[in-house]
mmCIF file of C-alpha atoms and ligand atoms in Angstrom:
data_model
loop_
_atom_site.group_PDB
_atom_site.id
_atom_site.type_symbol
_atom_site.label_atom_id
_atom_site.label_comp_id
_atom_site.label_asym_id
_atom_site.label_seq_id
_atom_site.Cartn_x
_atom_site.Cartn_y
_atom_site.Cartn_z
ATOM 1 C CA MET A 214 0.116 2.890 -35.663
ATOM 2 C CA LYS A 215 0.548 6.579 -34.955
ATOM 3 C CA LYS A 216 2.111 7.074 -31.426
ATOM 4 C CA ASP A 217 0.860 9.433 -28.760
ATOM 5 C CA MET A 218 2.602 12.788 -28.169
ATOM 6 C CA ILE A 219 5.102 13.036 -25.373
ATOM 7 C CA LEU A 220 5.890 16.188 -23.452
ATOM 8 C CA VAL A 221 9.384 16.411 -22.326
ATOM 9 C CA THR A 222 10.210 19.085 -19.735
ATOM 10 C CA GLY A 223 13.934 20.025 -19.608
ATOM 11 C CA GLY A 224 14.286 18.375 -23.018
ATOM 12 C CA THR A 225 17.185 20.495 -24.110
ATOM 13 C CA GLY A 226 19.197 19.488 -20.991
ATOM 14 C CA TYR A 227 21.639 16.599 -20.691
ATOM 15 C CA ILE A 228 19.510 13.606 -20.077
ATOM 16 C CA GLY A 229 16.474 15.167 -21.613
ATOM 17 C CA SER A 230 17.992 15.881 -24.981
ATOM 18 C CA HIS A 231 19.172 12.193 -25.220
ATOM 19 C CA THR A 232 15.737 10.999 -24.152
ATOM 20 C CA VAL A 233 14.070 13.015 -26.875
ATOM 21 C CA VAL A 234 16.354 11.227 -29.538
ATOM 22 C CA GLU A 235 15.379 7.685 -28.381
ATOM 23 C CA LEU A 236 11.566 8.704 -28.285
ATOM 24 C CA GLN A 237 11.807 10.036 -31.662
ATOM 25 C CA LYS A 238 13.686 6.766 -32.832
ATOM 26 C CA ALA A 239 10.910 4.978 -31.200
ATOM 27 C CA GLY A 240 8.400 6.880 -33.272
ATOM 28 C CA TYR A 241 6.936 9.205 -30.573
ATOM 29 C CA PRO A 242 6.163 12.921 -31.532
ATOM 30 C CA VAL A 243 7.967 15.110 -28.872
ATOM 31 C CA VAL A 244 7.197 18.501 -27.503
ATOM 32 C CA ILE A 245 10.092 20.003 -25.418
ATOM 33 C CA VAL A 246 9.444 22.639 -23.015
ATOM 34 C CA ASP A 247 12.567 24.304 -21.461
ATOM 35 C CA ASN A 248 13.598 27.638 -20.006
ATOM 36 C CA LEU A 249 17.165 27.163 -21.369
ATOM 37 C CA SER A 250 18.436 28.050 -17.833
ATOM 38 C CA ASN A 251 21.066 25.530 -18.105
ATOM 39 C CA SER A 252 20.754 24.648 -22.006
ATOM 40 C CA ASN A 253 20.527 26.238 -25.306
ATOM 41 C CA LYS A 254 18.466 26.144 -28.547
ATOM 42 C CA GLU A 255 21.488 24.637 -30.560
ATOM 43 C CA VAL A 256 20.617 21.376 -28.901
ATOM 44 C CA LEU A 257 17.515 21.298 -31.235
ATOM 45 C CA ASP A 258 19.749 21.231 -34.124
ATOM 46 C CA GLY A 259 21.926 18.530 -32.666
ATOM 47 C CA ILE A 260 18.677 16.310 -32.096
ATOM 48 C CA GLU A 261 17.494 16.904 -35.556
ATOM 49 C CA ARG A 262 20.928 15.988 -37.140
ATOM 50 C CA ILE A 263 20.722 12.584 -35.284
ATOM 51 C CA THR A 264 17.069 11.701 -36.049
ATOM 52 C CA GLY A 265 16.085 13.925 -38.961
ATOM 53 C CA ILE A 266 13.254 15.359 -36.822
ATOM 54 C CA ARG A 267 13.071 18.655 -35.321
ATOM 55 C CA PRO A 268 10.974 18.289 -31.877
ATOM 56 C CA GLU A 269 8.289 20.833 -31.269
ATOM 57 C CA PHE A 270 9.849 23.374 -28.889
ATOM 58 C CA VAL A 271 8.246 25.793 -26.229
ATOM 59 C CA GLU A 272 10.595 28.129 -24.349
ATOM 60 C CA ALA A 273 8.833 28.553 -21.085
ATOM 61 C CA ASP A 274 9.482 27.896 -17.332
ATOM 62 C CA CYS A 275 7.337 25.074 -15.887
ATOM 63 C CA THR A 276 6.865 26.967 -12.707
ATOM 64 C CA ASP A 277 4.549 29.223 -14.865
ATOM 65 C CA MET A 278 1.337 27.814 -14.752
ATOM 66 C CA ALA A 279 -0.172 30.269 -17.489
ATOM 67 C CA ALA A 280 2.692 29.203 -19.954
ATOM 68 C CA LEU A 281 2.070 25.500 -19.203
ATOM 69 C CA THR A 282 -1.701 25.918 -19.691
ATOM 70 C CA ALA A 283 -0.955 27.817 -23.035
ATOM 71 C CA LEU A 284 1.229 24.704 -23.881
ATOM 72 C CA PHE A 285 -1.421 22.121 -23.349
ATOM 73 C CA ASP A 286 -4.019 24.334 -25.349
ATOM 74 C CA LYS A 287 -1.613 24.322 -28.287
ATOM 75 C CA TYR A 288 -0.737 20.658 -27.928
ATOM 76 C CA PRO A 289 -3.891 18.765 -26.772
ATOM 77 C CA GLY A 290 -2.596 15.341 -27.815
ATOM 78 C CA ILE A 291 0.096 15.041 -25.070
ATOM 79 C CA LYS A 292 -0.693 11.753 -23.286
ATOM 80 C CA GLY A 293 2.820 11.211 -21.516
ATOM 81 C CA ILE A 294 5.190 13.460 -19.686
ATOM 82 C CA ILE A 295 8.732 13.002 -18.744
ATOM 83 C CA ASN A 296 9.833 15.554 -16.255
ATOM 84 C CA PHE A 297 13.490 16.377 -16.360
ATOM 85 C CA ALA A 298 12.866 20.177 -15.628
ATOM 86 C CA ALA A 299 14.930 20.713 -12.464
ATOM 87 C CA SER A 300 17.897 22.477 -10.918
ATOM 88 C CA LYS A 301 20.455 19.707 -10.130
ATOM 89 C CA ALA A 302 23.694 21.337 -8.625
ATOM 90 C CA VAL A 303 24.182 20.008 -5.091
ATOM 91 C CA GLY A 304 26.390 22.948 -3.898
ATOM 92 C CA GLU A 305 24.285 25.507 -5.446
ATOM 93 C CA SER A 306 21.339 24.179 -3.721
ATOM 94 C CA MET A 307 22.998 24.750 -0.271
ATOM 95 C CA GLN A 308 23.562 28.461 -1.198
ATOM 96 C CA LYS A 309 19.963 28.892 -2.709
ATOM 97 C CA PRO A 310 17.571 26.587 -1.317
ATOM 98 C CA ILE A 311 14.451 28.663 -2.179
ATOM 99 C CA LEU A 312 15.305 28.460 -5.890
ATOM 100 C CA TYR A 313 15.562 24.586 -5.582
ATOM 101 C CA TYR A 314 12.377 24.105 -3.691
ATOM 102 C CA ARG A 315 10.652 26.698 -5.920
ATOM 103 C CA ASN A 316 11.905 25.207 -9.174
ATOM 104 C CA ASN A 317 11.738 21.642 -8.717
ATOM 105 C CA LEU A 318 8.591 21.292 -6.698
ATOM 106 C CA ASN A 319 6.360 23.892 -8.223
ATOM 107 C CA THR A 320 7.200 22.443 -11.623
ATOM 108 C CA LEU A 321 6.183 19.102 -10.626
ATOM 109 C CA MET A 322 3.013 20.236 -8.881
ATOM 110 C CA ASN A 323 1.951 22.254 -11.980
ATOM 111 C CA LEU A 324 2.472 19.384 -14.106
ATOM 112 C CA LEU A 325 0.450 17.049 -11.722
ATOM 113 C CA ASP A 326 -2.250 19.555 -11.616
ATOM 114 C CA LEU A 327 -2.658 19.884 -15.235
ATOM 115 C CA MET A 328 -2.257 16.216 -16.132
ATOM 116 C CA GLY A 329 -5.594 15.254 -14.328
ATOM 117 C CA GLU A 330 -7.545 17.826 -16.240
ATOM 118 C CA ARG A 331 -5.849 17.170 -19.652
ATOM 119 C CA GLY A 332 -5.992 13.570 -19.909
ATOM 120 C CA VAL A 333 -2.433 12.802 -19.669
ATOM 121 C CA LYS A 334 -2.062 9.129 -18.777
ATOM 122 C CA GLY A 335 1.438 9.077 -17.010
ATOM 123 C CA ILE A 336 4.325 10.957 -15.871
ATOM 124 C CA VAL A 337 7.986 9.734 -15.519
ATOM 125 C CA PHE A 338 10.073 11.346 -12.835
ATOM 126 C CA SER A 339 13.774 11.636 -12.679
ATOM 127 C CA SER A 340 14.809 10.934 -9.195
ATOM 128 C CA SER A 341 18.339 9.979 -7.920
ATOM 129 C CA CYS A 342 20.145 7.417 -6.043
ATOM 130 C CA THR A 343 20.757 10.497 -3.679
ATOM 131 C CA VAL A 344 17.555 9.465 -1.840
ATOM 132 C CA TYR A 345 19.615 6.324 -0.421
ATOM 133 C CA GLY A 346 22.168 8.473 1.251
ATOM 134 C CA GLU A 347 25.072 6.458 2.411
ATOM 135 C CA PRO A 348 23.541 3.120 1.899
ATOM 136 C CA ASP A 349 24.037 0.258 4.459
ATOM 137 C CA VAL A 350 24.322 -2.364 1.748
ATOM 138 C CA ASN A 351 25.482 -2.450 -1.732
ATOM 139 C CA PRO A 352 24.227 -3.086 -4.437
ATOM 140 C CA VAL A 353 21.138 -0.939 -3.437
ATOM 141 C CA THR A 354 17.619 -2.213 -4.191
ATOM 142 C CA GLU A 355 14.553 -0.090 -4.350
ATOM 143 C CA ALA A 356 13.595 -1.539 -1.084
ATOM 144 C CA ALA A 357 16.567 0.042 0.704
ATOM 145 C CA PRO A 358 15.746 2.718 3.368
ATOM 146 C CA ILE A 359 15.427 6.378 2.355
ATOM 147 C CA LYS A 360 17.975 8.395 4.337
ATOM 148 C CA LYS A 361 17.684 12.045 5.322
ATOM 149 C CA ALA A 362 18.663 14.265 2.485
ATOM 150 C CA THR A 363 22.059 16.043 2.958
ATOM 151 C CA SER A 364 21.171 18.983 0.472
ATOM 152 C CA PRO A 365 18.132 20.776 -0.585
ATOM 153 C CA TYR A 366 18.456 19.413 -3.953
ATOM 154 C CA GLY A 367 18.347 15.919 -2.626
ATOM 155 C CA ASN A 368 15.457 16.808 -0.422
ATOM 156 C CA THR A 369 13.509 18.134 -3.543
ATOM 157 C CA LYS A 370 13.827 14.560 -4.986
ATOM 158 C CA GLN A 371 12.538 12.856 -1.874
ATOM 159 C CA ILE A 372 9.719 15.369 -1.494
ATOM 160 C CA SER A 373 8.846 15.045 -5.076
ATOM 161 C CA GLU A 374 8.745 11.213 -4.906
ATOM 162 C CA GLU A 375 6.229 11.811 -1.798
ATOM 163 C CA ILE A 376 4.121 14.468 -3.844
ATOM 164 C CA ILE A 377 3.577 11.998 -6.635
ATOM 165 C CA THR A 378 2.795 9.166 -4.265
ATOM 166 C CA ASP A 379 0.114 11.397 -2.158
ATOM 167 C CA VAL A 380 -1.249 12.786 -5.518
ATOM 168 C CA ILE A 381 -1.723 9.339 -6.965
ATOM 169 C CA ASN A 382 -3.000 7.692 -3.606
ATOM 170 C CA ALA A 383 -5.616 10.494 -3.458
ATOM 171 C CA GLY A 384 -7.194 9.059 -6.708
ATOM 172 C CA ALA A 385 -5.365 11.050 -9.591
ATOM 173 C CA PRO A 386 -6.456 9.659 -12.958
ATOM 174 C CA PHE A 387 -2.755 8.809 -14.163
ATOM 175 C CA LYS A 388 0.221 6.574 -13.484
ATOM 176 C CA SER A 389 3.756 7.471 -12.562
ATOM 177 C CA ILE A 390 7.033 5.790 -12.831
ATOM 178 C CA ILE A 391 9.926 6.946 -10.766
ATOM 179 C CA LEU A 392 13.406 6.423 -11.992
ATOM 180 C CA ARG A 393 16.153 6.669 -9.507
ATOM 181 C CA TYR A 394 19.515 7.434 -11.495
ATOM 182 C CA PHE A 395 22.856 6.427 -10.277
ATOM 183 C CA ASN A 396 25.681 8.536 -12.009
ATOM 184 C CA PRO A 397 24.801 9.302 -15.742
ATOM 185 C CA VAL A 398 27.782 9.874 -17.963
ATOM 186 C CA GLY A 399 28.929 9.975 -21.600
ATOM 187 C CA ALA A 400 27.258 11.575 -24.742
ATOM 188 C CA HIS A 401 25.463 10.399 -27.810
ATOM 189 C CA PRO A 402 27.987 8.431 -30.004
ATOM 190 C CA SER A 403 27.393 10.815 -32.875
ATOM 191 C CA ALA A 404 28.757 13.743 -30.618
ATOM 192 C CA GLU A 405 25.955 15.836 -31.761
ATOM 193 C CA ILE A 406 24.541 16.190 -28.122
ATOM 194 C CA GLY A 407 26.216 15.822 -24.709
ATOM 195 C CA GLU A 408 26.586 17.446 -21.360
ATOM 196 C CA LEU A 409 27.252 21.195 -21.392
ATOM 197 C CA PRO A 410 27.789 22.301 -17.848
ATOM 198 C CA ASN A 411 27.516 25.965 -16.836
ATOM 199 C CA GLY A 412 30.915 27.395 -15.548
ATOM 200 C CA VAL A 413 33.196 25.178 -13.685
ATOM 201 C CA PRO A 414 31.929 21.599 -13.586
ATOM 202 C CA GLN A 415 31.127 20.121 -10.243
ATOM 203 C CA ASN A 416 30.614 16.614 -11.553
ATOM 204 C CA LEU A 417 33.545 14.150 -12.266
ATOM 205 C CA ILE A 418 33.255 13.508 -15.944
ATOM 206 C CA PRO A 419 32.909 16.904 -17.303
ATOM 207 C CA TYR A 420 35.771 18.077 -15.069
ATOM 208 C CA LEU A 421 37.809 15.063 -16.422
ATOM 209 C CA THR A 422 37.161 15.797 -20.015
ATOM 210 C CA GLN A 423 37.739 19.504 -19.571
ATOM 211 C CA THR A 424 41.077 18.711 -17.924
ATOM 212 C CA ALA A 425 42.152 16.308 -20.617
ATOM 213 C CA ILE A 426 41.571 18.808 -23.298
ATOM 214 C CA GLY A 427 43.368 21.443 -21.169
ATOM 215 C CA VAL A 428 40.654 23.875 -20.214
ATOM 216 C CA ARG A 429 41.464 22.929 -16.542
ATOM 217 C CA LYS A 430 44.837 22.313 -15.229
ATOM 218 C CA GLU A 431 44.305 19.241 -13.127
ATOM 219 C CA LEU A 432 41.466 17.069 -11.779
ATOM 220 C CA SER A 433 41.227 17.148 -7.905
ATOM 221 C CA VAL A 434 40.461 13.537 -6.965
ATOM 222 C CA PHE A 435 38.473 13.975 -3.697
ATOM 223 C CA GLY A 436 39.867 11.763 -1.121
ATOM 224 C CA ASN A 437 41.788 8.436 -1.324
ATOM 225 C CA ASP A 438 41.352 7.248 2.175
ATOM 226 C CA TYR A 439 37.838 5.913 1.894
ATOM 227 C CA ASN A 440 37.016 2.415 3.105
ATOM 228 C CA THR A 441 36.841 0.981 -0.264
ATOM 229 C CA ARG A 442 39.093 -1.586 -2.304
ATOM 230 C CA ASP A 443 41.400 1.144 -3.437
ATOM 231 C CA GLY A 444 40.618 4.010 -1.029
ATOM 232 C CA TYR A 445 38.424 6.160 -3.655
ATOM 233 C CA CYS A 446 34.657 6.727 -3.709
ATOM 234 C CA ILE A 447 32.626 4.222 -5.572
ATOM 235 C CA ARG A 448 29.851 4.990 -8.008
ATOM 236 C CA ASP A 449 27.634 3.411 -10.529
ATOM 237 C CA PHE A 450 28.491 5.160 -13.891
ATOM 238 C CA ILE A 451 25.617 4.577 -16.369
ATOM 239 C CA ASP A 452 25.749 5.559 -20.091
ATOM 240 C CA VAL A 453 23.333 8.366 -20.804
ATOM 241 C CA VAL A 454 21.922 6.602 -23.833
ATOM 242 C CA ASP A 455 21.242 3.639 -21.927
ATOM 243 C CA LEU A 456 19.621 5.801 -19.267
ATOM 244 C CA ALA A 457 17.599 7.550 -22.076
ATOM 245 C CA ARG A 458 16.214 4.123 -23.603
ATOM 246 C CA ALA A 459 14.782 3.309 -20.082
ATOM 247 C CA HIS A 460 12.611 6.246 -20.297
ATOM 248 C CA VAL A 461 11.128 5.285 -23.706
ATOM 249 C CA ILE A 462 10.252 1.803 -22.049
ATOM 250 C CA ALA A 463 8.743 3.619 -18.954
ATOM 251 C CA VAL A 464 6.534 5.979 -20.835
ATOM 252 C CA GLU A 465 5.259 3.202 -23.133
ATOM 253 C CA ARG A 466 4.341 0.978 -20.072
ATOM 254 C CA MET A 467 2.175 3.772 -18.767
ATOM 255 C CA LEU A 468 0.599 4.678 -22.032
ATOM 256 C CA GLU A 469 -0.103 1.009 -23.019
ATOM 257 C CA ASP A 470 -1.211 0.226 -19.408
ATOM 258 C CA LYS A 471 1.271 -2.735 -19.094
ATOM 259 C CA SER A 472 1.653 -2.199 -15.347
ATOM 260 C CA PRO A 473 -0.723 -3.217 -12.753
ATOM 261 C CA GLU A 474 0.457 -0.522 -10.208
ATOM 262 C CA LYS A 475 -0.220 3.120 -10.396
ATOM 263 C CA ILE A 476 3.184 4.024 -9.023
ATOM 264 C CA GLU A 477 6.418 2.107 -9.886
ATOM 265 C CA ILE A 478 10.102 2.927 -8.725
ATOM 266 C CA PHE A 479 13.032 1.528 -10.519
ATOM 267 C CA ASN A 480 16.818 1.910 -9.971
ATOM 268 C CA LEU A 481 18.703 2.736 -13.160
ATOM 269 C CA GLY A 482 22.335 1.673 -12.926
ATOM 270 C CA THR A 483 24.651 -0.828 -14.301
ATOM 271 C CA GLY A 484 25.058 -2.941 -11.288
ATOM 272 C CA ASN A 485 28.802 -2.469 -11.151
ATOM 273 C CA GLY A 486 30.687 -0.074 -8.872
ATOM 274 C CA LEU A 487 33.774 1.584 -10.394
ATOM 275 C CA SER A 488 35.951 3.735 -8.061
ATOM 276 C CA VAL A 489 36.843 7.225 -9.306
ATOM 277 C CA MET A 490 40.380 6.139 -9.934
ATOM 278 C CA GLU A 491 39.191 3.044 -12.051
ATOM 279 C CA LEU A 492 37.024 5.505 -14.034
ATOM 280 C CA ILE A 493 39.999 7.716 -14.822
ATOM 281 C CA ASN A 494 42.070 4.634 -15.891
ATOM 282 C CA ALA A 495 39.081 3.460 -18.066
ATOM 283 C CA PHE A 496 39.041 6.932 -19.674
ATOM 284 C CA GLU A 497 42.792 6.842 -20.367
ATOM 285 C CA ARG A 498 42.817 3.372 -21.639
ATOM 286 C CA ALA A 499 39.789 4.055 -23.847
ATOM 287 C CA THR A 500 41.097 7.371 -25.363
ATOM 288 C CA GLY A 501 44.813 7.168 -24.937
ATOM 289 C CA VAL A 502 44.541 10.569 -23.503
ATOM 290 C CA LYS A 503 46.184 11.231 -19.989
ATOM 291 C CA VAL A 504 44.399 13.094 -17.233
ATOM 292 C CA PRO A 505 46.651 15.161 -15.047
ATOM 293 C CA TYR A 506 45.433 14.779 -11.557
ATOM 294 C CA LYS A 507 46.167 15.361 -7.814
ATOM 295 C CA ILE A 508 44.781 13.747 -4.746
ATOM 296 C CA ALA A 509 42.717 16.439 -2.684
ATOM 297 C CA PRO A 510 40.880 16.195 0.602
ATOM 298 C CA ARG A 511 37.530 14.517 0.731
ATOM 299 C CA ARG A 512 34.518 16.662 -0.535
ATOM 300 C CA ALA A 513 32.023 17.524 2.254
ATOM 301 C CA GLY A 514 28.830 15.592 1.792
ATOM 302 C CA ASP A 515 30.349 12.968 -0.504
ATOM 303 C CA ILE A 516 28.886 9.324 -0.193
ATOM 304 C CA GLU A 517 31.619 6.797 0.106
ATOM 305 C CA GLN A 518 30.249 4.155 -2.050
ATOM 306 C CA VAL A 519 26.810 3.340 -3.792
ATOM 307 C CA TRP A 520 25.990 1.215 -6.669
ATOM 308 C CA ALA A 521 22.647 -0.193 -7.986
ATOM 309 C CA ASN A 522 20.899 -3.490 -7.935
ATOM 310 C CA PRO A 523 19.176 -3.225 -11.262
ATOM 311 C CA ALA A 524 17.556 -6.461 -11.275
ATOM 312 C CA TYR A 525 14.010 -4.963 -10.768
ATOM 313 C CA ALA A 526 14.269 -2.761 -13.928
ATOM 314 C CA ASN A 527 16.038 -5.667 -15.706
ATOM 315 C CA GLU A 528 13.211 -7.958 -15.206
ATOM 316 C CA VAL A 529 10.113 -5.732 -15.180
ATOM 317 C CA LEU A 530 10.998 -3.106 -17.806
ATOM 318 C CA GLY A 531 13.166 -5.623 -19.940
ATOM 319 C CA TRP A 532 15.897 -3.073 -19.950
ATOM 320 C CA LYS A 533 19.477 -3.274 -19.073
ATOM 321 C CA ALA A 534 22.532 -1.017 -19.247
ATOM 322 C CA GLU A 535 24.737 -2.592 -21.749
ATOM 323 C CA THR A 536 27.273 0.097 -23.018
ATOM 324 C CA PRO A 537 30.807 -0.861 -21.998
ATOM 325 C CA ILE A 538 32.477 1.885 -19.798
ATOM 326 C CA GLU A 539 35.174 2.326 -22.324
ATOM 327 C CA ASP A 540 32.577 3.177 -25.101
ATOM 328 C CA THR A 541 30.975 5.706 -22.660
ATOM 329 C CA MET A 542 34.469 7.311 -22.062
ATOM 330 C CA ARG A 543 35.144 7.606 -25.726
ATOM 331 C CA SER A 544 31.657 9.162 -26.291
ATOM 332 C CA ALA A 545 32.353 11.708 -23.508
ATOM 333 C CA TRP A 546 35.727 12.627 -25.093
ATOM 334 C CA ALA A 547 34.347 12.782 -28.523
ATOM 335 C CA TRP A 548 31.859 15.287 -27.342
ATOM 336 C CA GLN A 549 34.513 17.323 -25.546
ATOM 337 C CA LEU A 550 36.317 17.514 -28.716
ATOM 338 C CA ARG A 551 33.273 18.469 -30.664
ATOM 339 C CA LEU A 552 32.903 21.424 -28.197
ATOM 340 C CA ARG A 553 36.468 22.525 -29.036
ATOM 341 C CA GLU A 554 35.569 22.288 -32.840
ATOM 342 C CA ARG A 555 32.766 24.416 -32.498
ATOM 343 C CA GLY A 556 34.706 27.017 -30.426
ATOM 344 C CA VAL A 557 32.499 26.447 -27.339
ATOM 345 C CA MET A 558 35.536 25.555 -25.089
HETATM 346 C C1 UD1 B 209 25.978 14.176 -7.261
HETATM 347 C C2 UD1 B 209 24.798 14.169 -6.081
HETATM 348 C C3 UD1 B 209 23.765 13.433 -6.887
HETATM 349 C C4 UD1 B 209 23.414 14.086 -8.175
HETATM 350 C C5 UD1 B 209 24.673 14.137 -9.105
HETATM 351 C C6 UD1 B 209 24.340 14.758 -10.388
HETATM 352 C C7 UD1 B 209 25.821 13.845 -3.963
HETATM 353 C C8 UD1 B 209 25.889 13.116 -2.827
HETATM 354 N N1 UD1 B 209 25.284 13.339 -5.021
HETATM 355 O O1 UD1 B 209 26.540 12.738 -7.408
HETATM 356 O O2 UD1 B 209 22.604 13.439 -6.093
HETATM 357 O O3 UD1 B 209 22.292 13.419 -8.887
HETATM 358 O O4 UD1 B 209 25.628 14.752 -8.366
HETATM 359 O O5 UD1 B 209 24.304 16.221 -10.260
HETATM 360 O O6 UD1 B 209 26.044 15.062 -3.924
HETATM 361 N N2 UD1 B 209 34.902 13.941 -7.951
HETATM 362 C C9 UD1 B 209 36.266 14.137 -7.862
HETATM 363 N N3 UD1 B 209 36.649 15.259 -8.525
HETATM 364 C C10 UD1 B 209 35.783 16.136 -9.134
HETATM 365 C C11 UD1 B 209 34.509 15.799 -9.064
HETATM 366 C C12 UD1 B 209 34.142 14.684 -8.616
HETATM 367 O O7 UD1 B 209 36.967 13.360 -7.327
HETATM 368 O O8 UD1 B 209 36.219 17.065 -9.609
HETATM 369 C C13 UD1 B 209 34.487 12.551 -7.261
HETATM 370 C C14 UD1 B 209 33.470 12.806 -6.163
HETATM 371 O O9 UD1 B 209 34.141 12.981 -4.845
HETATM 372 C C15 UD1 B 209 32.531 11.584 -6.092
HETATM 373 C C16 UD1 B 209 32.645 11.064 -7.631
HETATM 374 O O10 UD1 B 209 33.757 11.805 -8.270
HETATM 375 O O11 UD1 B 209 33.252 10.535 -5.655
HETATM 376 C C17 UD1 B 209 31.323 11.468 -8.391
HETATM 377 O O12 UD1 B 209 31.229 12.773 -8.231
HETATM 378 P P1 UD1 B 209 30.031 13.675 -8.975
HETATM 379 O O13 UD1 B 209 30.098 13.445 -10.372
HETATM 380 O O14 UD1 B 209 29.952 14.949 -8.480
HETATM 381 O O15 UD1 B 209 28.587 12.882 -8.666
HETATM 382 P P2 UD1 B 209 28.077 12.492 -7.219
HETATM 383 O O16 UD1 B 209 28.641 13.376 -6.156
HETATM 384 O O17 UD1 B 209 28.103 11.000 -7.061
#
């Protein structure tokens, strides 16, 4: 049976590109819309080398309603949306809050506006465990309280969840699945696509792999005096391909009307917390490559420990993160080596 077309906003980005691959593997025709603000067109080549299919691509900014309208005119068969298009650097959001609110919220509102009139059945929204702040209890379930956001970036995720809820409660003729990601890491095992941060990476894994390859002198490990088993922060590092697979299941669930609810929220994590030092050790073990590091002061705004209880997603979606962390570290490293081969860095 021919499957419905899916619009992937931000589809040339890190999680978006991996999701496009999984959608194509599941037989979905995909249209990507991306303004290439934090990615580039070569990602389309990488996707095509993996799946043999080049996704449709529209270079446009989702805050531009005229461009989005034209996109829906061109592709009237779109029945599902996965919305990745957003700015995501916590630090930058403190400097440029308007950029974050405008980008992230206008994109979402434009999509919600158009979905109703164009007969789109559902939207998957990329949210974050950042909505739980410093949780009172780990592992975190979806019922954990939402804490006040500590950055404009985090606030856009909370407000976006509220906008979706309000629009659907007002009777919008579509469904939504909100996915709260923990810490996505790694790359496609083919090393054809992966994470490509702009400038100096703020996140742990790209900084670590760039240090391992010699682009950065040493990794600063932010804080060793936390109240955790080894003193380092703890996160739930989830393989990006596992994460991508969950989006295919979520979109299918809405398109095939498998859910009784109009809005559902799922935590996407492994259920295992790893400390920053345990992750460095896993990388070294998996790749045989040493990572020079130093202990640095705590980073302002960091959460001490957070990891997921993914039982609800496991049961209801029939989805589970299954990639061992060593495999994920090897894919992250293979991707870094590929970037070197290509002369990117
Ligand atoms: C952050 C955001 C999260 C966002 C995610 C992706 C917060 C509280 N969370 O997650 O909402 O979705 O980025 O952009 O801001 N670390 C080092 N050295 C480094 C880099 C990081 O030790 O050079 C440590 C951090 O202190 C932290 C862990 O590694 O303990 C993970 O950091 P990072 O990859 O930046 O992700 P989060 O801060 O967890």
